[in-house]
Tab-separated table of C-alpha atoms and ligand atoms in Angstrom:
chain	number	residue	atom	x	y	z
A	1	UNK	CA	-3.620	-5.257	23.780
A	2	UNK	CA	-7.121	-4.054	22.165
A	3	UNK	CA	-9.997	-6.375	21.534
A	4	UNK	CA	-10.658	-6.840	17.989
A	5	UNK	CA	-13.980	-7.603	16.951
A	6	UNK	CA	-13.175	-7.989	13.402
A	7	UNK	CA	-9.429	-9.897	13.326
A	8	UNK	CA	-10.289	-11.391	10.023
A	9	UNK	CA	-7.578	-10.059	8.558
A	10	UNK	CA	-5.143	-10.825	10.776
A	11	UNK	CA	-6.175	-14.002	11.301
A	12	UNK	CA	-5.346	-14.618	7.269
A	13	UNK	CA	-2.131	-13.056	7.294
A	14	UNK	CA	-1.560	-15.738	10.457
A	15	UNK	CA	-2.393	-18.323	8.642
A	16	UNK	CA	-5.031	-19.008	10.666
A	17	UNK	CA	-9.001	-20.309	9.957
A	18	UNK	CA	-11.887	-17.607	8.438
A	19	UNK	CA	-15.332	-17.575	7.933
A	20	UNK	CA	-14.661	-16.358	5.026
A	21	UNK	CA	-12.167	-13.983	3.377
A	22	UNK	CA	-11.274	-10.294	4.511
A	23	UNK	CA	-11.843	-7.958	2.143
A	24	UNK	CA	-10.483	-4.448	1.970
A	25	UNK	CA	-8.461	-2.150	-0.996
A	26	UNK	CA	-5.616	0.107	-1.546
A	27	UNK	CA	-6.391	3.877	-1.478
A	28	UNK	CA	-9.446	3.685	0.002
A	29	UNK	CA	-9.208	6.265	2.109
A	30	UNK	CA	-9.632	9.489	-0.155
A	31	UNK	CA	-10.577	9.890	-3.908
A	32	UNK	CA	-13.740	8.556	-4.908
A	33	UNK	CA	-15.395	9.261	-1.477
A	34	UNK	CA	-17.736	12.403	-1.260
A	35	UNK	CA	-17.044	13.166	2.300
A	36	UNK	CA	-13.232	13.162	1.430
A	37	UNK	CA	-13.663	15.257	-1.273
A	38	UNK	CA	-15.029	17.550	1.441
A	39	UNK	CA	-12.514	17.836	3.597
A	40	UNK	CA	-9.973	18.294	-0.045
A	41	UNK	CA	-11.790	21.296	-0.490
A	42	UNK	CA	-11.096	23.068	2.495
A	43	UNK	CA	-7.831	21.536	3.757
A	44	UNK	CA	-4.714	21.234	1.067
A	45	UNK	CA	-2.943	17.775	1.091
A	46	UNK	CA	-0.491	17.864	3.596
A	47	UNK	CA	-2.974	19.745	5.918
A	48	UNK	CA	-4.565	16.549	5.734
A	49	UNK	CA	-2.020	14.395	6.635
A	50	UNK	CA	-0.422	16.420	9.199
A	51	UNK	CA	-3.365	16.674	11.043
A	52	UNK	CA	-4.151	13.582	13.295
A	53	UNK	CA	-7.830	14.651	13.687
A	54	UNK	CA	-8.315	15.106	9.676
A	55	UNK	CA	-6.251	11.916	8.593
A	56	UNK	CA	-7.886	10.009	11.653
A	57	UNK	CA	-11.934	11.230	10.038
A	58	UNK	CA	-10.198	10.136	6.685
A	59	UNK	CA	-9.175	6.501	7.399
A	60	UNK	CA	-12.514	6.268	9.201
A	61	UNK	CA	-14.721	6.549	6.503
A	62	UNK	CA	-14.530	3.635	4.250
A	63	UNK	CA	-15.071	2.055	7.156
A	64	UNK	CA	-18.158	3.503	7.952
A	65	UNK	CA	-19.229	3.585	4.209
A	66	UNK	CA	-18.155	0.840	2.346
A	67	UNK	CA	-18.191	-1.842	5.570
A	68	UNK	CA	-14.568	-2.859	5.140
A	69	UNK	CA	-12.687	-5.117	7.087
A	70	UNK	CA	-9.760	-3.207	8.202
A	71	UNK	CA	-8.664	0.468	8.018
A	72	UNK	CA	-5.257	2.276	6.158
A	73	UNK	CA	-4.006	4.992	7.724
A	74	UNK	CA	-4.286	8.659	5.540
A	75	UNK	CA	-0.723	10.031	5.113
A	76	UNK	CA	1.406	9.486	1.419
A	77	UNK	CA	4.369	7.103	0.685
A	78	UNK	CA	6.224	10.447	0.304
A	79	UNK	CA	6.396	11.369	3.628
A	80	UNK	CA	9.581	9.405	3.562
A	81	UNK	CA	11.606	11.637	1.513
A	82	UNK	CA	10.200	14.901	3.234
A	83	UNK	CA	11.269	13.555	6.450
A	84	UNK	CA	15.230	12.821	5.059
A	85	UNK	CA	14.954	15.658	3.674
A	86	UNK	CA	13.436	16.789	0.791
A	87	UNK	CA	10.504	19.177	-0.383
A	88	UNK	CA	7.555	17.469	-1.645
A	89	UNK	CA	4.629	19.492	-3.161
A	90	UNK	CA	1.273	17.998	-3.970
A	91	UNK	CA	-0.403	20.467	-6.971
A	92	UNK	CA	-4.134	19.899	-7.945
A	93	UNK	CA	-4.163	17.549	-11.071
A	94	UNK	CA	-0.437	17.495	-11.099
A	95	UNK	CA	0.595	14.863	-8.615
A	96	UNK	CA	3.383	15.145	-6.601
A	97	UNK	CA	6.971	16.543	-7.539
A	98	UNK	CA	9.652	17.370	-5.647
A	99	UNK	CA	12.110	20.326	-6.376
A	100	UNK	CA	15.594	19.040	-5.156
A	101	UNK	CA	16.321	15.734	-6.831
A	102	UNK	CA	18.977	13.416	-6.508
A	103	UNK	CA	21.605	12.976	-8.663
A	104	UNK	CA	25.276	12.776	-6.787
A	105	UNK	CA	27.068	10.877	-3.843
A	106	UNK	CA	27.166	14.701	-1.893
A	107	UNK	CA	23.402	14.793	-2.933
A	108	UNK	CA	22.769	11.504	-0.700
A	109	UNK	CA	25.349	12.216	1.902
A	110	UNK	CA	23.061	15.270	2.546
A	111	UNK	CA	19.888	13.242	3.274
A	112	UNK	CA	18.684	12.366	6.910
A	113	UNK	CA	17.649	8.926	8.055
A	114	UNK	CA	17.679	9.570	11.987
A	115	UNK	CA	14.892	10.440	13.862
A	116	UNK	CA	11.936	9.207	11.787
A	117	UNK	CA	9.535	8.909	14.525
A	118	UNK	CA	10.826	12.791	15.727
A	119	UNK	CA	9.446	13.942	11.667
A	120	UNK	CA	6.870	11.821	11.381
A	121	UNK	CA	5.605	12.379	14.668
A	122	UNK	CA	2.246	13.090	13.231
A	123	UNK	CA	1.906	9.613	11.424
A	124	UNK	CA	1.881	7.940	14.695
A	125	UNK	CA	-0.443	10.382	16.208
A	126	UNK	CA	-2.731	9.739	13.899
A	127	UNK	CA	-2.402	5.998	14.060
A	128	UNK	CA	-2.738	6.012	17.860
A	129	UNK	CA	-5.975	8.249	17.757
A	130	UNK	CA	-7.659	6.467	14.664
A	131	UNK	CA	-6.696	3.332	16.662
A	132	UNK	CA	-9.089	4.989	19.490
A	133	UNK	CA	-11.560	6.071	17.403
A	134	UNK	CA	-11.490	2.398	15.856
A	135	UNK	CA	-12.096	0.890	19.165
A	136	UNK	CA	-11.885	-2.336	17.807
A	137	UNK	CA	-14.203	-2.776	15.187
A	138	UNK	CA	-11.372	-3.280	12.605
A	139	UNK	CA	-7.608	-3.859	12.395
A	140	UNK	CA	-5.238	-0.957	11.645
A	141	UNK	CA	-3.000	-0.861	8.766
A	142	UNK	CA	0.733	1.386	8.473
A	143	UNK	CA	2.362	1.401	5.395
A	144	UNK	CA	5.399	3.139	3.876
A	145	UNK	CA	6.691	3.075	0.078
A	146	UNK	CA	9.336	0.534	-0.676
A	147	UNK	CA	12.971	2.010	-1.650
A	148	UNK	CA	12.681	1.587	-5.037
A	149	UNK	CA	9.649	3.357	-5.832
A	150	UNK	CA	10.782	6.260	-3.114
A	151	UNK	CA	14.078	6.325	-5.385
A	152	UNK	CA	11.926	6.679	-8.286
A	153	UNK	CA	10.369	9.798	-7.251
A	154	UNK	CA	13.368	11.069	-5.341
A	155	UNK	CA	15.190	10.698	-8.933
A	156	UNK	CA	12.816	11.664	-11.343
A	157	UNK	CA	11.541	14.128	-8.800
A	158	UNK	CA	7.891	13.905	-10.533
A	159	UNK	CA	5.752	10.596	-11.261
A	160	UNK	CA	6.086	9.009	-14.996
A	161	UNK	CA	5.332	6.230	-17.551
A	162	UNK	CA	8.608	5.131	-18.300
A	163	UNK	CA	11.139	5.866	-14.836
A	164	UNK	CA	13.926	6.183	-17.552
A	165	UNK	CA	15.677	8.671	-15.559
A	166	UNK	CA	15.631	6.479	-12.143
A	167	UNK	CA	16.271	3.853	-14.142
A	168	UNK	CA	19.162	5.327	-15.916
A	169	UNK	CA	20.686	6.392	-12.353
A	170	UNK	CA	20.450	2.712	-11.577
A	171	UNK	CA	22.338	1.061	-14.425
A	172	UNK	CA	24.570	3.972	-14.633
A	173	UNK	CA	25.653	4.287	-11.201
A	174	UNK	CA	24.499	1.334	-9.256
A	175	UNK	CA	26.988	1.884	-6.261
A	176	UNK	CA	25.125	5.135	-5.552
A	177	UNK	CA	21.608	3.758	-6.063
A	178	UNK	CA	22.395	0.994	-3.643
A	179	UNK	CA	23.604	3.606	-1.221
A	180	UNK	CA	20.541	5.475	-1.714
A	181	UNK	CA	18.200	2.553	-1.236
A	182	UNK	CA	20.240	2.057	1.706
A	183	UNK	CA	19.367	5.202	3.403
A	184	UNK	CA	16.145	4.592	2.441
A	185	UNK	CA	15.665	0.901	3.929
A	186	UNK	CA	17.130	1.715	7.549
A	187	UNK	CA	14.481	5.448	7.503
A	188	UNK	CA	11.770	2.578	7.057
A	189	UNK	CA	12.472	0.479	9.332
A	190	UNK	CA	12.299	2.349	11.874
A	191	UNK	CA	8.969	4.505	10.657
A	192	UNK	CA	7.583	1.057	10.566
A	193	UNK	CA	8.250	-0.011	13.722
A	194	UNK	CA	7.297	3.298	15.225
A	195	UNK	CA	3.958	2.888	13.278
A	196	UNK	CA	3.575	-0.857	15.156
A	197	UNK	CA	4.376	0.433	18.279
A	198	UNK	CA	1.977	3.435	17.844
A	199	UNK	CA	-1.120	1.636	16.781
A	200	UNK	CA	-0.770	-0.667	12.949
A	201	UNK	CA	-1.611	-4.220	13.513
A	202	UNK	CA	0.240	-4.626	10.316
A	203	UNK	CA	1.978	-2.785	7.998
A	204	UNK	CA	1.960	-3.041	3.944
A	205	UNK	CA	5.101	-1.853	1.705
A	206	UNK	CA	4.285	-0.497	-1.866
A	207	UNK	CA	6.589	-0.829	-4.252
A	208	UNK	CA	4.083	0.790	-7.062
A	209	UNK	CA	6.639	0.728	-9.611
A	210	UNK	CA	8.812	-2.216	-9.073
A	211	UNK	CA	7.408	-3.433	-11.996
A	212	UNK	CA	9.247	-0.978	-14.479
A	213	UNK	CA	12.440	-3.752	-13.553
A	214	UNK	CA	13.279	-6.522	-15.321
A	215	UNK	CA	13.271	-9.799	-13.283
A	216	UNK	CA	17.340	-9.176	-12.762
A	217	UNK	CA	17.066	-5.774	-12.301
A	218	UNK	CA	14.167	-6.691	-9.658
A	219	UNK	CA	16.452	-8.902	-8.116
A	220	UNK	CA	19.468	-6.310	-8.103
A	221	UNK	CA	17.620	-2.985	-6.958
A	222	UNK	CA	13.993	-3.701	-5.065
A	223	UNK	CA	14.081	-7.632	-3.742
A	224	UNK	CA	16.912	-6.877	-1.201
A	225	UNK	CA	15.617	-4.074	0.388
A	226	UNK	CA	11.818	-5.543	0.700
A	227	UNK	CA	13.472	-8.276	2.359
A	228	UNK	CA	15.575	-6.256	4.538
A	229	UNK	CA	12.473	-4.675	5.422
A	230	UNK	CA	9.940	-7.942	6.262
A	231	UNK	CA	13.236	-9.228	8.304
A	232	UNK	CA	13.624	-6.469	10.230
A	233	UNK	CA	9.848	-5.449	10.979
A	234	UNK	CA	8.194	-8.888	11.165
A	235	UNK	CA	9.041	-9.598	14.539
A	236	UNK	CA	7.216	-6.402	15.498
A	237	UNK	CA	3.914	-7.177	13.443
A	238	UNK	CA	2.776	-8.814	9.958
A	239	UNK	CA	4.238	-7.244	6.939
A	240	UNK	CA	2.920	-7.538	3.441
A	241	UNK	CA	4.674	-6.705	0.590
A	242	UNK	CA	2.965	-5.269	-2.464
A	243	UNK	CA	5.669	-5.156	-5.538
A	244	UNK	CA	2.794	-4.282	-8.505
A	245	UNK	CA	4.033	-6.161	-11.938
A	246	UNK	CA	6.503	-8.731	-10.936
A	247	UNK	CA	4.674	-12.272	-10.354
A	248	UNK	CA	7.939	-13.415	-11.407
A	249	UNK	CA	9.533	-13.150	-7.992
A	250	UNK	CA	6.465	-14.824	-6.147
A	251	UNK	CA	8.598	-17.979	-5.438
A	252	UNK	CA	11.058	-16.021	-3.991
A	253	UNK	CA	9.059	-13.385	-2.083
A	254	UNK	CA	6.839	-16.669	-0.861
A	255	UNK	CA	10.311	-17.890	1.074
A	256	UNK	CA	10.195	-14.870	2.950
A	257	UNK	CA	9.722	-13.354	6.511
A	258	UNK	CA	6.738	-11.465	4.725
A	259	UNK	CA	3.255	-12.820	6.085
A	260	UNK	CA	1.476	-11.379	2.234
A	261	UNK	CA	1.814	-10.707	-0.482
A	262	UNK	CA	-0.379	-8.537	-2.750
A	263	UNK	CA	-0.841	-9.543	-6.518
A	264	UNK	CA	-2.218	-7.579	-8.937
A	265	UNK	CA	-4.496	-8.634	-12.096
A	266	UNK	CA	-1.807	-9.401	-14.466
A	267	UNK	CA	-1.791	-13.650	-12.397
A	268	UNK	CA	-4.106	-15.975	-11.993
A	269	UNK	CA	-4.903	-17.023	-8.250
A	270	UNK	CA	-3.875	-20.383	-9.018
A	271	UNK	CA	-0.587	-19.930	-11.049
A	272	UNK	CA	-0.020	-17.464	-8.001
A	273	UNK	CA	-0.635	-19.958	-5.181
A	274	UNK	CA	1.532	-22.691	-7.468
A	275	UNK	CA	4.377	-20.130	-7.492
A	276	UNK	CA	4.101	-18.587	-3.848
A	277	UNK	CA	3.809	-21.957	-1.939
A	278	UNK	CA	1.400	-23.010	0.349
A	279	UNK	CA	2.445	-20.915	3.192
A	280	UNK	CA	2.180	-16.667	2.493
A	281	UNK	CA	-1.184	-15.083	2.612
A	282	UNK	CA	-1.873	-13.994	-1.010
A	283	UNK	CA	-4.090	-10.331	-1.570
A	284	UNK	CA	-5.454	-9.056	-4.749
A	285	UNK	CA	-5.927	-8.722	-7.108
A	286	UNK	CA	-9.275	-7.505	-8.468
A	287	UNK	CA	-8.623	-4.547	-11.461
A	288	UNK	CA	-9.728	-1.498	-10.149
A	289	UNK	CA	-11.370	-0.510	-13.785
A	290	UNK	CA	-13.077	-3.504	-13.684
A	291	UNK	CA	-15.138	-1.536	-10.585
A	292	UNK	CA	-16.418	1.011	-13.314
A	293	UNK	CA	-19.010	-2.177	-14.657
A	294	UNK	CA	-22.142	-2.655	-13.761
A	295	UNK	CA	-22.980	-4.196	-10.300
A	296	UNK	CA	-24.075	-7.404	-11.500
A	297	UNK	CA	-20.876	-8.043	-13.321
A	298	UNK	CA	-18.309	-6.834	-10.479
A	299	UNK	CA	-20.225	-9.607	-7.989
A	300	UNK	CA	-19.631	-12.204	-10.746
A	301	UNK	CA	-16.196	-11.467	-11.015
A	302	UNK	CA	-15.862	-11.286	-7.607
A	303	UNK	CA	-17.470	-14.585	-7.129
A	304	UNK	CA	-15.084	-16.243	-9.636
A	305	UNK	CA	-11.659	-14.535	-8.105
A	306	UNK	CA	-12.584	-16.167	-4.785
A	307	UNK	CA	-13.304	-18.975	-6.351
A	308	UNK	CA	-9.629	-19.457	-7.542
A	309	UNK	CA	-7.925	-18.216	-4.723
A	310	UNK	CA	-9.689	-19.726	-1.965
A	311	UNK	CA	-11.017	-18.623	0.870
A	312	UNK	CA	-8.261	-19.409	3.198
A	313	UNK	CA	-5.000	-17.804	3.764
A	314	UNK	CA	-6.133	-15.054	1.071
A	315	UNK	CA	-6.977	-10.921	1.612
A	316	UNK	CA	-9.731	-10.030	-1.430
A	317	UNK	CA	-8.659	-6.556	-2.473
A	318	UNK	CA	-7.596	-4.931	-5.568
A	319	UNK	CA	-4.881	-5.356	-7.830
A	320	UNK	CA	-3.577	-1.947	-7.209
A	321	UNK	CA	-5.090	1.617	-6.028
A	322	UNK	CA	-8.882	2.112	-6.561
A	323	UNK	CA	-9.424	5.292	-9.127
A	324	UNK	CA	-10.871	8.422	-8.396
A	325	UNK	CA	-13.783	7.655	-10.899
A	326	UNK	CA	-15.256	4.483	-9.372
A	327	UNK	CA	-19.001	5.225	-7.690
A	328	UNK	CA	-19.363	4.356	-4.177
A	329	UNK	CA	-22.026	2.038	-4.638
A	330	UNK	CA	-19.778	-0.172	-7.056
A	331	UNK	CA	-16.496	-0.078	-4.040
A	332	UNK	CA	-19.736	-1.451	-1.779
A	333	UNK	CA	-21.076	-3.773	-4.152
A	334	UNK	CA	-17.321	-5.050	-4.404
A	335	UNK	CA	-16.759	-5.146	-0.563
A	336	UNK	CA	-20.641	-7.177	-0.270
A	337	UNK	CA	-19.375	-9.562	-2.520
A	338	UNK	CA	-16.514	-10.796	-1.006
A	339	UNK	CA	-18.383	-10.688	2.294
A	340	UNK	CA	-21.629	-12.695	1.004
A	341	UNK	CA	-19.481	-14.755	-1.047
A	342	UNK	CA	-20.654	-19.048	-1.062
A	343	UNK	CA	-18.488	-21.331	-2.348
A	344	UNK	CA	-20.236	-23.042	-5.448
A	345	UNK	CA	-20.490	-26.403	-4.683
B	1	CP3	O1	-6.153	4.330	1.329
B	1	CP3	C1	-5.488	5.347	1.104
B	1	CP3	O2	-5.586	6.005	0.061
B	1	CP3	C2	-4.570	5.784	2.195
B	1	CP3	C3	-3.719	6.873	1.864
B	1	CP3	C4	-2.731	6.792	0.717
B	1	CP3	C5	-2.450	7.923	-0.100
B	1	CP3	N1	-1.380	7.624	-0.867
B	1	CP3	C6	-3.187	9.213	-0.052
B	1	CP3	C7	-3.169	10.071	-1.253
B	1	CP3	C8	-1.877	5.764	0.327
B	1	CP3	C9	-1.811	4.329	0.804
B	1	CP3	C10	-1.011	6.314	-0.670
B	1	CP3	C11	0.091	5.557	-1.274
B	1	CP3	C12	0.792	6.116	-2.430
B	1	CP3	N2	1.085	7.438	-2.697
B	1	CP3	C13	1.376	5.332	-3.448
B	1	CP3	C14	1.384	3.820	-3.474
B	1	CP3	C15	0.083	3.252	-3.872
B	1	CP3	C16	-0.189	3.310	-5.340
B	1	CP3	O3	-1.272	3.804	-5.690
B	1	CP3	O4	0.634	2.828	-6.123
B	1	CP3	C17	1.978	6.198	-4.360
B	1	CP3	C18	2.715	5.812	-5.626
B	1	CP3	C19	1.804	7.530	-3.874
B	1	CP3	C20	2.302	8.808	-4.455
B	1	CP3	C21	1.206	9.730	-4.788
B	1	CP3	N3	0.471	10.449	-3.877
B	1	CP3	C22	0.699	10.042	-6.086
B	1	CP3	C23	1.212	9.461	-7.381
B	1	CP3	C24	-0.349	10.960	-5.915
B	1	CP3	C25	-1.157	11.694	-6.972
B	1	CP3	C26	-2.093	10.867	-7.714
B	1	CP3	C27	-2.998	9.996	-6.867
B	1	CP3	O5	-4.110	10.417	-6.518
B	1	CP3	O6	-2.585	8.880	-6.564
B	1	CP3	C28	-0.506	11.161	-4.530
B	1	CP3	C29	-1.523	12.002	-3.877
B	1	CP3	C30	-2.442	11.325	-2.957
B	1	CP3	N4	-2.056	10.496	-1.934
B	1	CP3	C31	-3.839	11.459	-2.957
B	1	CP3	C32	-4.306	10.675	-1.882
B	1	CP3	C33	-5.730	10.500	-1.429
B	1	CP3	C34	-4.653	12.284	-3.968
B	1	CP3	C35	-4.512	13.754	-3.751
B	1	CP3	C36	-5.639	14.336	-2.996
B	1	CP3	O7	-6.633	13.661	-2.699
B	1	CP3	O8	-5.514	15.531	-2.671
């Protein structure tokens, strides 16, 4: 086992005492960072990911320039589909899309979930060498899209507002959605594991869009398999779940085998501890727009999220993906105010 120097966040997600809250947020590897935009320029995406070196330089650079406490390995929550599968292309502006879509039982029968550490053999390369290059300073995080939101792109084969189509496929033809998130699920569970056993100290599940579901429909399509997947990989290492727009299931996703759970803005801290419990590590759930103010104002804000979340058994981050358009000074000025943060007395 590796020394950490900085365990802080695993030490929350334990349950264990902090000086004081780790502090850390979602895409920060890429986007808004000059250097990355660098590397964009010369490599296209999945150059970048493939390439232990570039996604290991990638990861490393928040940490080096923003000071935060733990590092997220560069790759995509698409990877998942490409390796049962399917074509993914990444266009400039565009987002992702993928060609093939799913639509029939023969079209799901066709897709692979053996093997994952064989296709994503490059993942865990890059974990293992970023966990070298690391050496230490901060912990290592996988992650993986949850089934839902894999099925949503996998179904809709592009990104969109409304997921009417996946959505359609699900309350049209639920036996072959559930078969689908199936597949899904067990392709996962094992890329998660292989991502533990290569280097994560934890690993985080995004289910971006699980909040285009009702509560019942939440229930029905996404809950199951995000529990499947914090049973089955939480022996191995902490998992936190991150199901953006449904605070509604935090009493349930609190009675699980998940050691977080990440909030976004649309909660308070404290009707989010009363409905979590006492127990799960809660992380959020600043809004990333909110990082577009001026400096003076994000610290303030800062200042008054920690203040209602406490600074135990919590992960300050944001409430979902920071945006391409947020200066680097303001993502510091966020990161410096967790980490200078007093309780008022
Ligand atoms: O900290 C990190 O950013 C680590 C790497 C990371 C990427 N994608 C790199 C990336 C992570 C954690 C993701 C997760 C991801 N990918 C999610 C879940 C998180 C969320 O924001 O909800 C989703 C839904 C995707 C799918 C995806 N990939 C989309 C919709 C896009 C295009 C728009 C965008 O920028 O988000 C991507 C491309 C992508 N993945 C980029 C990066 C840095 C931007 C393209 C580029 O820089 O060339």
């Amino acid at each position: 086992m590796s020394q950490l120097k900085n365990d802080l966040l695993l030490r929350a997600l334990r349950n264990e005492p902090v000086e004081r809250p780790p502090v850390w947020m979602m895409r920060q590897a890429g986007r808004y960072l000059p250097d990355y935009l660098k590397l964009k320029a010369k490599y296209d995406f999945f150059t970048r990911v493939q390439t232990p070196e570039l996604a290991t330089e990638i990861t490393l650079q928040p940490i080096d320039q923003v000071g935060v406490d733990a590092a997220i390995i560069f790759s995509d929550i698409l990877v998942i589909p490409q390796a049962m599968g399917l074509e993914v292309l990444m266009e400039e502006g565009k987002g992702p899309s993928l060609p093939r879509t799913i639509a029939t039982a023969a079209d799901i029968d066709a897709l692979n979930t053996a093997d994952a550490a064989h296709h994503l053999k490059y993942v865990l390369d890059a974990l293992t060498l970023t966990k070298r290059e690391l050496a230490g300073r901060v912990p290592l995080i996988g992650f993986a899209g949850a089934p839902w939101t894999i099925l949503c792109y996998m179904v809709e084969g592009k990104g969109s507002k409304t997921w009417d189509k996946a959505k359609q496929f699900a309350y049209t033809q639920p036996d072959l959605a559930h078969a689908l998130l199936q597949k899904i699920t067990t392709i996962t569970i094992d890329y998660l594991k292989a991502q533990v056993a290569a280097g994560a100290d934890t690993v985080q599940v995004f289910d971006s869009w699980a909040g285009a579901l009702s509560p019942a429909d939440f229930k029905t399509f996404a809950q199951p398999y995000l529990l499947q997947i914090a049973d089955a990989v939480s022996p191995a290492a902490p998992v936190i779940l991150f199901p953006k727009g449904t605070w509604h299931a935090l009493e349930d996703l609190g009675r699980s085998s998940a050691s977080g759970i990440g909030i976004d803005w649309t909660i308070t801290p404290q009707m989010a501890r009363q409905m979590a419990g006492s127990r799960i590590t809660l992380q959020g759930n600043f809004d990333p727009a909110k990082l577009l103010a001026p400096i003076p104002e994000i610290r303030r804000w800062v200042t008054e999220m920690i203040d209602g979340f406490g600074t135990q058994n919590y992960i300050a981050n944001l409430g979902h993906g920071i945006t391409p358009n947020v200066p680097v000074d303001h993502a510091r000025a966020f990161v410096n105010a967790v980490k200078e943060y007093k309780a008022r007395a």
